[in-house]
């Protein structure tokens, strides 16, 4: 269970960043008063264009960023005051967090299993299961450095799931993957949902969101502009597919921001 | 606590499973030291052998039989090519010979006054003429300098021969006999050289050892996004900080041990050709108390160095800016170590030991000379340990800061 309440995250910009973003304002509101809940047994999708605030929101949930205002809780634990408990309950996958290329998937799987306080038998059992689901077996003892992009991503997913977490937070989990690997990943996310886990993913790929997510929150310019099942979003926007619905929302809310 | 161990083990494995790192941290420094000091030793030996075996080209003007006898007694005539010249002959050759000395073609010109021994014999009392010897040599040429040194011995023999002739008994001119007895405080026997060099060498080796791995382990991992993978695990930030710093301190210590051992060994192998080198290290002896103090001081100092570099590196955006931040600290460490090299040896006040880095260098020096008081040790050790602990907590705070770790 993830509960995001009135989350606002403001970045302070230094002189260089201000120049990069061509702004004279010393702060940037990345997420603006966003609230939503993701429940066990569902896949919640955060949909939005690049820079909308999806990753920032997920990082706040994963305890890596502290909300400027509002609060986030995971399974009842506050992400700021009970960060360690939150981290024990989640798996977090994002592009900017990487496995050390010097190690093998096997070593890192074992290492993170230990950090999660798992026993040797439990680690071995999970290893067998996840390495077979993601077809890592033959590459388990090769350095991450020597793996293909797809295999690296699959290894990263396996390692983040070592402790069989109740809450799974994946930031653009299929980006850069071929169609087969992407399918393995989305299939596994469905399996996790069916097991009663809380799954939240971010994506800017409409077809993926349509097929994968039970509920979708659309974020534009740091604000949540729509939320619900596909049917609810279609009804709200008068569109008959997600892409069309998104464009209509973007016209309504995005252009004011741009 | 258990998680510190898990992180520590992983960091150690990270280094010891990387052939390139092992090569650059442990193998190459040893090879480099042996090669460098071996080469210096070989060149030095060759040079001194060459100087010793060189046949000095010597001109002696107005040589007397007595001088020739003295040269024979000192064995100089056998190892040198000597041309005996009359004063007339010398005057015609003077310019050319002087030029030869300047250019290194000749090594020594010795000019005795005309009628040297006659003048000597004619001496009656104060005011009478005293014969003189002029020597031309080139202090910039090793051969010439060596010839000058050897010939000074010949002249000394000659002087004694003449004086004995005049006085009959040389004891008349011996006013007193000097007897020297050295009194050295036990433990301070470690020579001036080592006491002077010791803190400097230790601090450089420890810091550079720490620097080579720690910048990458923090700034590099931050840049590559691998540090963040640990930050999303359910581990206390302080455990990650302590685990990483301890592991790196162990590696830095091992690396400096390799440096030190290979340096001492290669200096010893090199022989005593460089004065104070092998002799200085050979003369080192520590008692059990000193060894304990030294060990504790090195451990805490090593940890402090890694912690300082870790904080600066984690504060930085990438490896490049981390190196820029760490370099001035390296200079401060060098300066502190250098300052102790030129201390007068006066007793140090306790407050001096409390100054981080400088106090450590002082303490290391005083351990070496056996002059460190128990209070001095405790002050220096305590301040360093406290600072190292504070830096570990600061490092954990940095890990916890979304602004510093994720540019938020």
CSV table of N, CA and C in Angstrom, one decimal, chain B residues 140-273:
chain,number,residue,atom,x,y,z
B,140,UNK,N,84.0,21.4,-9.2
B,140,UNK,CA,82.8,20.9,-9.9
B,140,UNK,C,83.1,19.6,-10.6
B,141,UNK,N,84.4,19.1,-10.5
B,141,UNK,CA,84.7,17.8,-11.1
B,141,UNK,C,84.9,16.8,-10.0
B,142,UNK,N,84.2,15.7,-10.1
B,142,UNK,CA,84.3,14.6,-9.1
B,142,UNK,C,85.8,14.1,-9.0
B,143,UNK,N,86.4,13.9,-10.2
B,143,UNK,CA,87.7,13.3,-10.3
B,143,UNK,C,88.7,14.3,-9.6
B,144,UNK,N,88.6,15.6,-9.9
B,144,UNK,CA,89.5,16.6,-9.3
B,144,UNK,C,89.3,16.7,-7.8
B,145,UNK,N,88.0,16.6,-7.4
B,145,UNK,CA,87.7,16.7,-6.0
B,145,UNK,C,88.3,15.6,-5.2
B,146,UNK,N,88.2,14.4,-5.8
B,146,UNK,CA,88.7,13.2,-5.2
B,146,UNK,C,90.3,13.3,-5.1
B,147,UNK,N,90.9,13.7,-6.2
B,147,UNK,CA,92.3,13.9,-6.2
B,147,UNK,C,92.8,14.9,-5.2
B,148,UNK,N,92.0,15.9,-5.0
B,148,UNK,CA,92.4,17.0,-4.0
B,148,UNK,C,92.3,16.3,-2.6
B,149,UNK,N,91.2,15.5,-2.4
B,149,UNK,CA,91.1,14.9,-1.0
B,149,UNK,C,92.2,14.0,-0.7
B,150,UNK,N,92.5,13.1,-1.7
B,150,UNK,CA,93.6,12.2,-1.5
B,150,UNK,C,95.0,12.9,-1.3
B,151,UNK,N,95.2,13.9,-2.1
B,151,UNK,CA,96.5,14.6,-2.0
B,151,UNK,C,96.6,15.4,-0.7
B,152,UNK,N,95.5,15.8,-0.2
B,152,UNK,CA,95.5,16.5,1.1
B,152,UNK,C,96.1,15.5,2.2
B,153,UNK,N,95.8,14.2,2.0
B,153,UNK,CA,96.4,13.2,2.9
B,153,UNK,C,97.9,13.1,2.7
B,154,UNK,N,98.3,13.2,1.4
B,154,UNK,CA,99.8,13.2,1.1
B,154,UNK,C,100.5,14.3,1.8
B,155,UNK,N,99.9,15.5,1.7
B,155,UNK,CA,100.5,16.7,2.3
B,155,UNK,C,100.5,16.6,3.8
B,156,UNK,N,99.5,16.0,4.4
B,156,UNK,CA,99.5,15.8,5.9
B,156,UNK,C,100.7,14.9,6.3
B,157,UNK,N,100.9,13.9,5.5
B,157,UNK,CA,102.0,13.0,5.8
B,157,UNK,C,103.3,13.8,5.7
B,158,UNK,N,103.4,14.6,4.7
B,158,UNK,CA,104.6,15.4,4.4
B,158,UNK,C,104.8,16.3,5.6
B,159,UNK,N,103.7,17.0,6.0
B,159,UNK,CA,103.8,18.0,7.1
B,159,UNK,C,104.4,17.3,8.4
B,160,UNK,N,103.9,16.1,8.7
B,160,UNK,CA,104.3,15.4,9.8
B,160,UNK,C,105.8,15.0,9.7
B,161,UNK,N,106.2,14.6,8.5
B,161,UNK,CA,107.6,14.2,8.3
B,161,UNK,C,108.5,15.4,8.6
B,162,UNK,N,108.1,16.6,8.1
B,162,UNK,CA,108.9,17.8,8.3
B,162,UNK,C,109.0,18.2,9.7
B,163,UNK,N,107.8,18.2,10.4
B,163,UNK,CA,107.7,18.6,11.8
B,163,UNK,C,108.6,17.7,12.7
B,164,UNK,N,108.5,16.4,12.4
B,164,UNK,CA,109.3,15.5,13.1
B,164,UNK,C,110.8,15.8,13.0
B,165,UNK,N,111.1,16.1,11.7
B,165,UNK,CA,112.5,16.5,11.4
B,165,UNK,C,112.9,17.7,12.3
B,166,UNK,N,112.0,18.7,12.4
B,166,UNK,CA,112.4,19.9,13.1
B,166,UNK,C,112.4,19.7,14.6
B,167,UNK,N,111.3,19.0,15.1
B,167,UNK,CA,111.1,18.9,16.6
B,167,UNK,C,111.7,17.7,17.2
B,168,UNK,N,111.9,16.7,16.4
B,168,UNK,CA,112.4,15.4,16.9
B,168,UNK,C,111.3,14.6,17.5
B,169,UNK,N,110.5,15.2,18.4
B,169,UNK,CA,109.4,14.4,19.1
B,169,UNK,C,108.1,15.2,18.8
B,170,UNK,N,107.2,14.5,18.2
B,170,UNK,CA,105.9,15.2,17.9
B,170,UNK,C,105.0,15.3,19.1
B,171,UNK,N,105.2,14.6,20.1
B,171,UNK,CA,104.4,14.7,21.3
B,171,UNK,C,104.4,16.1,21.9
B,172,UNK,N,105.5,16.9,21.6
B,172,UNK,CA,105.6,18.2,22.0
B,172,UNK,C,104.4,19.1,21.6
B,173,UNK,N,103.9,18.8,20.4
B,173,UNK,CA,102.8,19.7,19.9
B,173,UNK,C,101.5,19.1,20.2
B,174,UNK,N,101.4,18.0,20.9
B,174,UNK,CA,100.1,17.5,21.3
B,174,UNK,C,99.7,18.1,22.7
B,175,UNK,N,98.7,19.0,22.7
B,175,UNK,CA,98.4,19.7,24.0
B,175,UNK,C,97.6,18.7,24.9
B,176,UNK,N,96.7,18.0,24.3
B,176,UNK,CA,95.8,17.1,25.2
B,176,UNK,C,95.2,16.1,24.3
B,177,UNK,N,94.8,15.0,24.9
B,177,UNK,CA,94.1,13.9,24.2
B,177,UNK,C,92.6,14.1,24.4
B,178,UNK,N,91.8,13.9,23.4
B,178,UNK,CA,90.4,14.0,23.5
B,178,UNK,C,89.7,12.7,23.6
B,179,UNK,N,88.9,12.5,24.6
B,179,UNK,CA,88.1,11.2,24.7
B,179,UNK,C,86.6,11.5,24.6
B,180,UNK,N,86.0,10.9,23.6
B,180,UNK,CA,84.5,11.2,23.5
B,180,UNK,C,83.7,10.0,23.9
B,181,UNK,N,82.7,10.2,24.8
B,181,UNK,CA,81.8,9.1,25.1
B,181,UNK,C,80.4,9.6,24.8
B,182,UNK,N,79.6,8.8,24.0
B,182,UNK,CA,78.3,9.3,23.6
B,182,UNK,C,77.3,8.8,24.6
B,183,UNK,N,76.4,9.7,25.1
B,183,UNK,CA,75.4,9.3,26.0
B,183,UNK,C,74.0,9.5,25.3
B,184,UNK,N,73.3,8.4,25.0
B,184,UNK,CA,72.0,8.5,24.3
B,184,UNK,C,70.9,7.9,25.1
B,185,UNK,N,69.8,8.7,25.2
B,185,UNK,CA,68.6,8.2,25.9
B,185,UNK,C,68.1,6.9,25.2
B,186,UNK,N,67.8,5.9,25.9
B,186,UNK,CA,67.4,4.7,25.2
B,186,UNK,C,66.1,4.9,24.4
B,187,UNK,N,66.0,4.4,23.2
B,187,UNK,CA,64.8,4.7,22.4
B,187,UNK,C,65.1,5.8,21.5
B,188,UNK,N,65.9,6.8,22.0
B,188,UNK,CA,66.2,7.9,21.1
B,188,UNK,C,67.3,7.6,20.2
B,189,UNK,N,67.8,6.4,20.3
B,189,UNK,CA,68.9,5.9,19.5
B,189,UNK,C,68.6,6.0,18.0
B,190,UNK,N,67.3,6.0,17.7
B,190,UNK,CA,66.9,6.1,16.3
B,190,UNK,C,67.4,7.4,15.7
B,191,UNK,N,68.2,7.3,14.7
B,191,UNK,CA,69.0,8.4,14.3
B,191,UNK,C,68.1,9.6,13.9
B,192,UNK,N,68.8,10.7,13.9
B,192,UNK,CA,68.1,12.0,13.5
B,192,UNK,C,67.4,11.8,12.2
B,193,UNK,N,68.1,11.1,11.3
B,193,UNK,CA,67.6,11.0,9.9
B,193,UNK,C,66.2,10.4,9.9
B,194,UNK,N,66.1,9.2,10.6
B,194,UNK,CA,64.8,8.6,10.5
B,194,UNK,C,63.7,9.3,11.3
B,195,UNK,N,64.1,9.9,12.4
B,195,UNK,CA,63.1,10.7,13.1
B,195,UNK,C,62.7,11.9,12.3
B,196,UNK,N,63.5,12.4,11.5
B,196,UNK,CA,63.2,13.6,10.6
B,196,UNK,C,62.3,13.1,9.5
B,197,UNK,N,62.6,12.0,8.9
B,197,UNK,CA,61.9,11.5,7.7
B,197,UNK,C,60.6,10.8,8.0
B,198,UNK,N,60.6,10.1,9.2
B,198,UNK,CA,59.6,9.1,9.5
B,198,UNK,C,58.1,9.7,9.3
B,199,UNK,N,57.8,10.8,10.0
B,199,UNK,CA,56.4,11.2,9.9
B,199,UNK,C,56.1,11.6,8.5
B,200,UNK,N,57.0,12.2,7.9
B,200,UNK,CA,56.8,12.7,6.5
B,200,UNK,C,56.5,11.5,5.6
B,201,UNK,N,57.3,10.5,5.6
B,201,UNK,CA,57.1,9.3,4.8
B,201,UNK,C,55.8,8.6,5.1
B,202,UNK,N,55.6,8.4,6.4
B,202,UNK,CA,54.4,7.7,6.8
B,202,UNK,C,53.1,8.4,6.3
B,203,UNK,N,53.1,9.7,6.5
B,203,UNK,CA,51.9,10.5,6.2
B,203,UNK,C,51.7,10.6,4.7
B,204,UNK,N,52.7,10.7,3.9
B,204,UNK,CA,52.6,10.7,2.5
B,204,UNK,C,52.1,9.4,2.0
B,205,UNK,N,52.7,8.3,2.5
B,205,UNK,CA,52.3,7.0,2.0
B,205,UNK,C,50.9,6.6,2.4
B,206,UNK,N,50.5,7.0,3.6
B,206,UNK,CA,49.1,6.7,4.0
B,206,UNK,C,48.1,7.5,3.2
B,207,UNK,N,48.4,8.8,3.1
B,207,UNK,CA,47.4,9.6,2.4
B,207,UNK,C,47.3,9.3,0.9
B,208,UNK,N,48.4,9.1,0.3
B,208,UNK,CA,48.4,8.8,-1.1
B,208,UNK,C,47.7,7.4,-1.4
B,209,UNK,N,48.0,6.5,-0.5
B,209,UNK,CA,47.4,5.2,-0.6
B,209,UNK,C,45.9,5.3,-0.4
B,210,UNK,N,45.4,6.1,0.5
B,210,UNK,CA,44.0,6.3,0.8
B,210,UNK,C,43.4,7.0,-0.4
B,211,UNK,N,44.1,8.0,-0.9
B,211,UNK,CA,43.5,8.8,-2.0
B,211,UNK,C,43.2,8.0,-3.2
B,212,UNK,N,44.2,7.1,-3.6
B,212,UNK,CA,44.1,6.4,-4.9
B,212,UNK,C,42.8,5.5,-4.9
B,213,UNK,N,42.4,5.0,-3.8
B,213,UNK,CA,41.2,4.2,-3.9
B,213,UNK,C,39.9,4.9,-3.4
B,214,UNK,N,40.0,5.8,-2.5
B,214,UNK,CA,38.8,6.3,-1.8
B,214,UNK,C,38.0,7.3,-2.7
B,215,UNK,N,38.8,8.1,-3.5
B,215,UNK,CA,38.0,9.0,-4.4
B,215,UNK,C,37.1,8.3,-5.3
B,216,UNK,N,37.6,7.2,-5.9
B,216,UNK,CA,36.7,6.4,-6.8
B,216,UNK,C,35.6,5.7,-6.0
B,217,UNK,N,35.9,5.2,-4.8
B,217,UNK,CA,35.0,4.4,-4.0
B,217,UNK,C,33.8,5.3,-3.6
B,218,UNK,N,33.9,6.6,-3.5
B,218,UNK,CA,32.8,7.5,-3.2
B,218,UNK,C,32.3,8.3,-4.3
B,219,UNK,N,33.2,9.2,-4.9
B,219,UNK,CA,32.8,10.0,-6.0
B,219,UNK,C,32.5,9.2,-7.2
B,220,UNK,N,33.3,8.2,-7.5
B,220,UNK,CA,33.2,7.3,-8.6
B,220,UNK,C,31.9,6.5,-8.5
B,221,UNK,N,31.6,6.0,-7.4
B,221,UNK,CA,30.4,5.2,-7.2
B,221,UNK,C,29.1,6.1,-7.3
B,222,UNK,N,29.3,7.3,-6.8
B,222,UNK,CA,28.2,8.2,-6.8
B,222,UNK,C,27.9,8.6,-8.3
B,223,UNK,N,28.9,8.8,-9.0
B,223,UNK,CA,28.8,9.2,-10.5
B,223,UNK,C,28.2,8.0,-11.3
B,224,UNK,N,28.6,6.8,-10.9
B,224,UNK,CA,28.1,5.7,-11.7
B,224,UNK,C,26.7,5.2,-11.2
B,225,UNK,N,26.2,5.7,-10.1
B,225,UNK,CA,24.9,5.3,-9.6
B,225,UNK,C,24.9,4.0,-8.8
B,226,UNK,N,26.1,3.5,-8.5
B,226,UNK,CA,26.2,2.2,-7.8
B,226,UNK,C,26.1,2.5,-6.3
B,227,UNK,N,26.4,3.7,-5.8
B,227,UNK,CA,26.3,4.0,-4.4
B,227,UNK,C,24.8,4.0,-4.0
B,228,UNK,N,24.0,4.5,-4.9
B,228,UNK,CA,22.6,4.6,-4.7
B,228,UNK,C,21.9,3.3,-4.5
B,229,UNK,N,22.5,2.3,-5.1
B,229,UNK,CA,21.9,0.9,-5.0
B,229,UNK,C,22.0,0.5,-3.5
B,230,UNK,N,23.0,0.9,-2.8
B,230,UNK,CA,23.1,0.6,-1.4
B,230,UNK,C,22.2,1.4,-0.6
B,231,UNK,N,22.0,2.7,-1.0
B,231,UNK,CA,21.1,3.6,-0.3
B,231,UNK,C,19.7,3.2,-0.2
B,232,UNK,N,19.2,2.3,-1.2
B,232,UNK,CA,17.8,1.9,-1.2
B,232,UNK,C,17.7,0.6,-0.4
B,233,UNK,N,18.8,0.1,0.1
B,233,UNK,CA,18.7,-1.1,1.0
B,233,UNK,C,18.4,-0.7,2.4
B,234,UNK,N,17.7,-1.6,3.2
B,234,UNK,CA,17.4,-1.2,4.5
B,234,UNK,C,18.6,-1.3,5.5
B,235,UNK,N,19.5,-0.4,5.2
B,235,UNK,CA,20.7,-0.3,6.0
B,235,UNK,C,20.9,1.1,6.6
B,236,UNK,N,21.3,1.2,7.8
B,236,UNK,CA,21.6,2.6,8.3
B,236,UNK,C,22.7,3.2,7.5
B,237,UNK,N,22.5,4.5,7.3
B,237,UNK,CA,23.5,5.3,6.6
B,237,UNK,C,24.9,5.2,7.3
B,238,UNK,N,24.9,5.2,8.6
B,238,UNK,CA,26.1,5.1,9.3
B,238,UNK,C,26.8,3.8,9.1
B,239,UNK,N,26.0,2.7,8.9
B,239,UNK,CA,26.6,1.4,8.7
B,239,UNK,C,27.3,1.4,7.3
B,240,UNK,N,26.6,2.0,6.3
B,240,UNK,CA,27.3,2.0,5.0
B,240,UNK,C,28.5,2.8,5.1
B,241,UNK,N,28.5,4.0,5.7
B,241,UNK,CA,29.6,4.9,5.8
B,241,UNK,C,30.8,4.2,6.5
B,242,UNK,N,30.5,3.6,7.7
B,242,UNK,CA,31.6,2.9,8.5
B,242,UNK,C,32.1,1.7,7.7
B,243,UNK,N,31.2,0.9,7.2
B,243,UNK,CA,31.7,-0.3,6.4
B,243,UNK,C,32.6,0.1,5.3
B,244,UNK,N,32.2,1.1,4.5
B,244,UNK,CA,33.1,1.5,3.4
B,244,UNK,C,34.4,2.1,3.9
B,245,UNK,N,34.3,3.0,4.9
B,245,UNK,CA,35.6,3.6,5.3
B,245,UNK,C,36.5,2.6,5.9
B,246,UNK,N,36.0,1.7,6.8
B,246,UNK,CA,36.9,0.7,7.4
B,246,UNK,C,37.6,-0.1,6.3
B,247,UNK,N,36.8,-0.6,5.3
B,247,UNK,CA,37.4,-1.4,4.3
B,247,UNK,C,38.5,-0.7,3.5
B,248,UNK,N,38.2,0.6,3.2
B,248,UNK,CA,39.2,1.3,2.4
B,248,UNK,C,40.4,1.6,3.3
B,249,UNK,N,40.2,1.8,4.6
B,249,UNK,CA,41.3,2.1,5.5
B,249,UNK,C,42.2,0.8,5.5
B,250,UNK,N,41.6,-0.3,5.5
B,250,UNK,CA,42.4,-1.6,5.5
B,250,UNK,C,43.2,-1.7,4.3
B,251,UNK,N,42.6,-1.4,3.1
B,251,UNK,CA,43.3,-1.5,1.9
B,251,UNK,C,44.4,-0.4,1.8
B,252,UNK,N,44.1,0.8,2.2
B,252,UNK,CA,45.1,1.8,2.2
B,252,UNK,C,46.3,1.5,3.1
B,253,UNK,N,46.0,0.9,4.3
B,253,UNK,CA,47.1,0.5,5.2
B,253,UNK,C,47.9,-0.6,4.5
B,254,UNK,N,47.3,-1.6,3.9
B,254,UNK,CA,48.0,-2.6,3.3
B,254,UNK,C,48.9,-2.1,2.2
B,255,UNK,N,48.3,-1.2,1.4
B,255,UNK,CA,49.1,-0.6,0.3
B,255,UNK,C,50.3,0.2,0.8
B,256,UNK,N,50.1,0.9,2.0
B,256,UNK,CA,51.3,1.6,2.5
B,256,UNK,C,52.3,0.7,3.1
B,257,UNK,N,51.8,-0.4,3.7
B,257,UNK,CA,52.8,-1.4,4.2
B,257,UNK,C,53.7,-1.9,3.0
B,258,UNK,N,53.0,-2.2,1.9
B,258,UNK,CA,53.8,-2.7,0.7
B,258,UNK,C,54.8,-1.7,0.3
B,259,UNK,N,54.4,-0.4,0.3
B,259,UNK,CA,55.3,0.7,0.0
B,259,UNK,C,56.5,0.7,0.9
B,260,UNK,N,56.1,0.7,2.2
B,260,UNK,CA,57.2,0.9,3.3
B,260,UNK,C,58.1,-0.3,3.2
B,261,UNK,N,57.6,-1.5,3.2
B,261,UNK,CA,58.5,-2.7,3.2
B,261,UNK,C,59.3,-2.7,2.0
B,262,UNK,N,58.8,-2.4,0.8
B,262,UNK,CA,59.6,-2.5,-0.4
B,262,UNK,C,60.6,-1.4,-0.4
B,263,UNK,N,60.3,-0.2,0.2
B,263,UNK,CA,61.3,0.8,0.3
B,263,UNK,C,62.4,0.5,1.2
B,264,UNK,N,62.1,-0.1,2.4
B,264,UNK,CA,63.1,-0.4,3.3
B,264,UNK,C,64.0,-1.5,2.8
B,265,UNK,N,63.3,-2.6,2.2
B,265,UNK,CA,64.1,-3.7,1.6
B,265,UNK,C,65.0,-3.2,0.5
B,266,UNK,N,64.5,-2.4,-0.4
B,266,UNK,CA,65.3,-2.0,-1.5
B,266,UNK,C,66.4,-1.1,-1.1
B,267,UNK,N,66.2,-0.3,-0.1
B,267,UNK,CA,67.3,0.6,0.5
B,267,UNK,C,68.3,-0.3,1.1
B,268,UNK,N,67.9,-1.3,1.8
B,268,UNK,CA,68.9,-2.2,2.4
B,268,UNK,C,69.7,-3.0,1.4
B,269,UNK,N,68.9,-3.5,0.4
B,269,UNK,CA,69.6,-4.2,-0.7
B,269,UNK,C,70.6,-3.3,-1.4
B,270,UNK,N,70.2,-2.0,-1.5
B,270,UNK,CA,71.1,-1.1,-2.2
B,270,UNK,C,72.4,-0.9,-1.5
B,271,UNK,N,72.4,-1.2,-0.2
B,271,UNK,CA,73.7,-1.1,0.5
B,271,UNK,C,73.8,0.3,1.1
B,272,UNK,N,75.0,0.5,1.6
B,272,UNK,CA,75.1,1.8,2.4
B,272,UNK,C,75.7,2.9,1.5
B,273,UNK,N,75.4,2.8,0.2
B,273,UNK,CA,76.0,3.8,-0.7
B,273,UNK,C,75.5,5.2,-0.4
